[in-house]
CSV table of C-alpha atoms in Angstrom, one decimal:
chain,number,residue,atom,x,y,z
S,25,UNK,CA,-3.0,1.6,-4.4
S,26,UNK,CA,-2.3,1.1,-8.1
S,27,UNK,CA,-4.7,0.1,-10.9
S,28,UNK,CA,-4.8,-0.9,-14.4
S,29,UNK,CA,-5.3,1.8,-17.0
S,30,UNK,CA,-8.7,2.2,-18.3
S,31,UNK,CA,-10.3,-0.8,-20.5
S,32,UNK,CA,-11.4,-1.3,-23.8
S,33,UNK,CA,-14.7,-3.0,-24.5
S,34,UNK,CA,-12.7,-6.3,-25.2
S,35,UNK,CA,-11.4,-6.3,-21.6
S,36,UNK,CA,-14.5,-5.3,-19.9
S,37,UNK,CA,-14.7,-6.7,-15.8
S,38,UNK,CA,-17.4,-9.2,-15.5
S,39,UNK,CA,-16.2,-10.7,-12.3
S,40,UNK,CA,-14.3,-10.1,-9.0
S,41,UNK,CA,-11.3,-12.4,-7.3
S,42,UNK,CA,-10.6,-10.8,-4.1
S,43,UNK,CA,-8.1,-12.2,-1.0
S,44,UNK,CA,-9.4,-12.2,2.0
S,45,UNK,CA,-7.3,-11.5,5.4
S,46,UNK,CA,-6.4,-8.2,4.8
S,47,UNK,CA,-8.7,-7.4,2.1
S,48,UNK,CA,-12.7,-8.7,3.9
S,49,UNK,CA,-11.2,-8.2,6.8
S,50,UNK,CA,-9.2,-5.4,9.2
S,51,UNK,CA,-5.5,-5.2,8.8
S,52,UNK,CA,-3.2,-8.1,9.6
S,53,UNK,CA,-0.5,-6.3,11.5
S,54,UNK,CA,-3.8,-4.7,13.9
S,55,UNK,CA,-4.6,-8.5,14.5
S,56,UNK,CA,-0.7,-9.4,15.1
S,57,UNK,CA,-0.8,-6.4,17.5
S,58,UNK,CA,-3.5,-7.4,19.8
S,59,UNK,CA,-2.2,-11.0,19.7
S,60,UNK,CA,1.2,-10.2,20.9
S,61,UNK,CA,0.0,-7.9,23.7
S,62,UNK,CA,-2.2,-10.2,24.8
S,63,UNK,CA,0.3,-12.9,25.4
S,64,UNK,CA,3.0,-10.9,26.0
S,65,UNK,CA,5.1,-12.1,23.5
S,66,UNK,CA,8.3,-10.4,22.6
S,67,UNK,CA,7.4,-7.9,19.7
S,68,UNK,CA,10.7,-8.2,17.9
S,69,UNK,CA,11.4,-11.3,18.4
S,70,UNK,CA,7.7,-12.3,16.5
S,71,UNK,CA,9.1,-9.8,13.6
S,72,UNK,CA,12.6,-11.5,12.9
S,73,UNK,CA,10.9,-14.6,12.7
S,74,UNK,CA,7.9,-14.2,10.8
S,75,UNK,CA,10.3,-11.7,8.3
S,76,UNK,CA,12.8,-14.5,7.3
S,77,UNK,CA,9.8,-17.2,7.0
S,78,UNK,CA,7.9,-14.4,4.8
S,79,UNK,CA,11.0,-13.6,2.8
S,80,UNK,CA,11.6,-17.5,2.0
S,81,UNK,CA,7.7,-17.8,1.0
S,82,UNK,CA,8.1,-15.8,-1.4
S,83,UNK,CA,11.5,-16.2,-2.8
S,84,UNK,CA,13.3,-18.5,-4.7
S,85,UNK,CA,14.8,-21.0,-1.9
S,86,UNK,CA,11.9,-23.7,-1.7
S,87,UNK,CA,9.6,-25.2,0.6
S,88,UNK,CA,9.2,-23.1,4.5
S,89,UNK,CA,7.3,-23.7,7.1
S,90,UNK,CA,5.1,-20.6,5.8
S,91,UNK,CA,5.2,-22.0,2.1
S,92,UNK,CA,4.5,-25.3,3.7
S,93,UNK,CA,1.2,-23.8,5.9
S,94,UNK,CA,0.0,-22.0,2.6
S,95,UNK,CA,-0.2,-25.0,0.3
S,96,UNK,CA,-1.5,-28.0,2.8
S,97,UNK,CA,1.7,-29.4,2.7
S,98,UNK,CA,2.9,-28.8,6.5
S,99,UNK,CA,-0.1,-29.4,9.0
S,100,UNK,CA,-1.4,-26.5,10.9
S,101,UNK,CA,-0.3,-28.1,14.7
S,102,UNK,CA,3.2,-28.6,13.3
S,103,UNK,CA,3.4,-25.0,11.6
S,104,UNK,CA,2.1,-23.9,15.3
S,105,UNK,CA,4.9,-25.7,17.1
S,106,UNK,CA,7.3,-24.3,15.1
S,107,UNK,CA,6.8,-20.9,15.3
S,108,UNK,CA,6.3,-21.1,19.1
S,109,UNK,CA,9.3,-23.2,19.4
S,110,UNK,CA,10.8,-19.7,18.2
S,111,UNK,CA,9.0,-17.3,20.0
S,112,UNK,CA,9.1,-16.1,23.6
S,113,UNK,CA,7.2,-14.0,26.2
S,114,UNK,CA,9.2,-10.5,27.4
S,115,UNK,CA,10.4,-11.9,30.0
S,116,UNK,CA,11.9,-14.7,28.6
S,117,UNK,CA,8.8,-17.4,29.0
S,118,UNK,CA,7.3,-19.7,26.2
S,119,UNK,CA,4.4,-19.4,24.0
S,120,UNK,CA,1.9,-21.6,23.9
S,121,UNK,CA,1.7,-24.4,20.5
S,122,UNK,CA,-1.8,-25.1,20.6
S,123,UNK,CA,-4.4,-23.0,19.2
S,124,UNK,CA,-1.8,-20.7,18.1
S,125,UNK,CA,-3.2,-19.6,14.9
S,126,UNK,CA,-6.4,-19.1,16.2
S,127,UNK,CA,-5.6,-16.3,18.9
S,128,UNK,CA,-3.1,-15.1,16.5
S,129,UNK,CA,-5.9,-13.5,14.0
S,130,UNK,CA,-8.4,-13.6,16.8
S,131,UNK,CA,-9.1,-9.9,16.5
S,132,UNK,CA,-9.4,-9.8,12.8
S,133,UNK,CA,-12.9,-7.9,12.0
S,134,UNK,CA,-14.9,-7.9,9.0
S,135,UNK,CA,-14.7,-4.9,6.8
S,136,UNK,CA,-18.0,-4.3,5.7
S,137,UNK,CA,-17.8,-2.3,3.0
S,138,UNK,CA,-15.9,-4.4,1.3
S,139,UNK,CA,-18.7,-7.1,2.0
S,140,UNK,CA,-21.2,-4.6,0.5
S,141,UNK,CA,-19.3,-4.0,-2.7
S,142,UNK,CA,-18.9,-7.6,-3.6
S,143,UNK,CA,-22.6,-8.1,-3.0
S,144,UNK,CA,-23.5,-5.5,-5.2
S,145,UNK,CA,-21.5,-6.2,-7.6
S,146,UNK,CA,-22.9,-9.6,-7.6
S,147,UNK,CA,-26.5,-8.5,-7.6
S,148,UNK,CA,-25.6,-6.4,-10.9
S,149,UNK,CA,-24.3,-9.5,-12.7
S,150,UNK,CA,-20.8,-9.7,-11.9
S,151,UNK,CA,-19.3,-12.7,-10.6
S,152,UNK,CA,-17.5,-12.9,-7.8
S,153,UNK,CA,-14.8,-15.3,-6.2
S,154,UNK,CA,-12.3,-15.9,-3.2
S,155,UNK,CA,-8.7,-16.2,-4.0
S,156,UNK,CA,-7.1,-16.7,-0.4
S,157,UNK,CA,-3.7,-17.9,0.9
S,158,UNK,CA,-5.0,-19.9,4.0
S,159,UNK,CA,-3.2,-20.1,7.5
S,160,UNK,CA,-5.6,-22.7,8.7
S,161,UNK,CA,-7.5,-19.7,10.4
S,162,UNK,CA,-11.6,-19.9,10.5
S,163,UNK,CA,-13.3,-18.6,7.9
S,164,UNK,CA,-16.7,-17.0,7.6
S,165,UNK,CA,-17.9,-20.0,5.6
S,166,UNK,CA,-21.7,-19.2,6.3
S,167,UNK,CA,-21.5,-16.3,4.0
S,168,UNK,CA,-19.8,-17.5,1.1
S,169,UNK,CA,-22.9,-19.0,-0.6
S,170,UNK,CA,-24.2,-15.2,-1.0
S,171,UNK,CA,-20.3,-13.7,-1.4
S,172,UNK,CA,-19.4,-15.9,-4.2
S,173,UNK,CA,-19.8,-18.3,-7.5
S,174,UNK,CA,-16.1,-19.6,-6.7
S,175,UNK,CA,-14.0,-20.3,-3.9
S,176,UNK,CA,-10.1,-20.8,-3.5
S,177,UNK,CA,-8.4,-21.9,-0.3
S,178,UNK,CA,-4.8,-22.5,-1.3
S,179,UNK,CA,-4.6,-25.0,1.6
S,180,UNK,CA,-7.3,-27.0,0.3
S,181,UNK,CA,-6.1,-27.1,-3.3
S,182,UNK,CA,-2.6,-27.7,-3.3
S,183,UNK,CA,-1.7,-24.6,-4.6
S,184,UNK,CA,-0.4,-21.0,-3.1
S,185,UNK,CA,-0.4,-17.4,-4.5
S,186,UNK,CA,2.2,-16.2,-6.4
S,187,UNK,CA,1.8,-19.4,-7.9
S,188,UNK,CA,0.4,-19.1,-11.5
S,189,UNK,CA,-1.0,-22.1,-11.3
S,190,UNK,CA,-4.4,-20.9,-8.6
S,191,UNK,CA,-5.2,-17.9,-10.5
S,192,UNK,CA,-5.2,-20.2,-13.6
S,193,UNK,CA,-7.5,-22.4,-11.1
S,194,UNK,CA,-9.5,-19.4,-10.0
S,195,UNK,CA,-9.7,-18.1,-13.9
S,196,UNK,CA,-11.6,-21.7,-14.7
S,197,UNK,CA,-13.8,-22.1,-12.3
S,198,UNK,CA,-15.4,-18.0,-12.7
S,199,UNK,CA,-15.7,-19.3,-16.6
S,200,UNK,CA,-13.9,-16.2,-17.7
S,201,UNK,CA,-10.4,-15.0,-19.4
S,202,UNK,CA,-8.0,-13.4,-17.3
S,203,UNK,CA,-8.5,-9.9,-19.2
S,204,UNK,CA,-11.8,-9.8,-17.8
S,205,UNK,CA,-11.2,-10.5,-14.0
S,206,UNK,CA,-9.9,-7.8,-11.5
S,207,UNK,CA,-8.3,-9.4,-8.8
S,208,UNK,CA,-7.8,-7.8,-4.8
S,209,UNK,CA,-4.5,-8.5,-3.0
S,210,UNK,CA,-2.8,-6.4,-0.3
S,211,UNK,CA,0.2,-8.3,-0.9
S,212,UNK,CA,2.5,-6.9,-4.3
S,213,UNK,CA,4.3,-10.1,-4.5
S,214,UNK,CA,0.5,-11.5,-5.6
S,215,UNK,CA,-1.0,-8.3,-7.3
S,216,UNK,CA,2.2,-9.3,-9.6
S,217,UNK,CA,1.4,-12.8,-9.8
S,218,UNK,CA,-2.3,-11.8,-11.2
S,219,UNK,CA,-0.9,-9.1,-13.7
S,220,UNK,CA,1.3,-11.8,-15.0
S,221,UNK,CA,-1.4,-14.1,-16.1
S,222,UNK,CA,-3.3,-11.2,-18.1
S,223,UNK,CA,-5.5,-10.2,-15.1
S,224,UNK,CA,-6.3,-6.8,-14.2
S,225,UNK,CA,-5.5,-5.7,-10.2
S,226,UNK,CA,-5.7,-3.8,-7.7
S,227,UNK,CA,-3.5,-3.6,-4.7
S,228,UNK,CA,-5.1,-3.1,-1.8
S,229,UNK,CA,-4.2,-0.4,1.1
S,230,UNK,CA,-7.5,0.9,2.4
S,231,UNK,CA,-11.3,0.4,1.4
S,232,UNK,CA,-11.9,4.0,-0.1
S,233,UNK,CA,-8.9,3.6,-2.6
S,234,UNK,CA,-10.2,0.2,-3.8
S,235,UNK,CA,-13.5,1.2,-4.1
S,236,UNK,CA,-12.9,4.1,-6.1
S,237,UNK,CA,-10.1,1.7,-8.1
S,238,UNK,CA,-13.2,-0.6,-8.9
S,239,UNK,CA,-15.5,2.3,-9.7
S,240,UNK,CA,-12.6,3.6,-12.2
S,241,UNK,CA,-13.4,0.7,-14.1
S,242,UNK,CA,-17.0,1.2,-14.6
S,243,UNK,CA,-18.1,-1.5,-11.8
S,244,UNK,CA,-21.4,-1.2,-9.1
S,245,UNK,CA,-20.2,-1.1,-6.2
């Protein structure tokens, strides 16, 4: 984990932008795990794949289908077919197109802690918002009335982290300057992304580091 250095009264923290798979919920490579052993699907294979289409996301050579997922522009069957177009079972069998995305984080768990915190940080005055790069997975939209004053689906906005552009969105709809939002990744190419724009951040790697990251800069949770 790293965090910013302590703040001055000018910069104080009055609100909370925090991802969400990965962050609110357990590890993505534990999901990934139980998904491939379920189906079978060849381990390395999966990796290669999902590597290159990571690495393109966020680099410099344009639109992929993961860039495409992210921002709305590719539909979520079509993303599916693809990456089961590539994948294959251990012994050489295919994978399954349909529902894919679903039984691929279909053993994502909420991390409750992390719940707690933003509530409490909520009910001390702080407000809160969801800043998350959607996969077309389910979300637990019954809670987000009591979670959050503002929520971010990158699918559903046009817009994908690392681009400046949704924490600028994110920034306007909590009311407040970037200097006084903290913002919860566990992805650096997005903890950069939030610095960049003036925002403080902490780079998630466990729930104990963050918390203590968040209670480093004087907030209840």
């Amino acid at each position: 984990m790293s965090v910013e250095s302590p703040q001055s009264p000018a910069n104080h923290v009055k609100a909370v932008i925090t991802d969400w798979g990965g962050v609110l919920t357990s590890p993505l490579n534990e999901a990934i795990a139980v998904w491939l052993a379920a189906e079978r699907i060849d381990p390395e294979r999966y990796r290669t794949v999902m590597r290159a289409w990571v690495a393109g996301a966020y680099g410099s050579g344009g639109s992929n289908p993961v860039h495409g997922l992210e921002d709305g522009s590719l539909q979520v069957a079509e993303f599916e077919r693809l990456l089961a177009a590539e994948l294959v079972t251990v012994d050489g069998g295919p994978v399954a197109a349909e529902g894919l995305i679903n039984r691929m984080f279909g053993a994502f768990a909420p991390v409750e802690p992390m719940y707690e915190a933003l509530r409490t940080a909520r009910a001390a005055g702080l407000r809160t918002a969801l800043l998350s790069n959607s996969w077309g997975n389910d979300y637990p939209r019954d809670l987000f009335a009591e979670l959050f004053d503002a929520v971010v689906i990158s699918a559903e906005v046009g817009m994908r982290k690392p681009d400046e552009r949704i924490f600028r969105h994110a920034l306007d709809l909590v009311g407040l300057p970037a200097e006084q939002c903290v913002f919860i990744d566990d992805i650096e190419h997005n903890i950069a992304a939030a610095r960049a724009v003036g925002m403080r951040a902490i780079h998630h790697t466990g729930v104990d580091t963050t918390l203590t990251g968040l209670r480093a800069m004087g907030l209840p949770v």
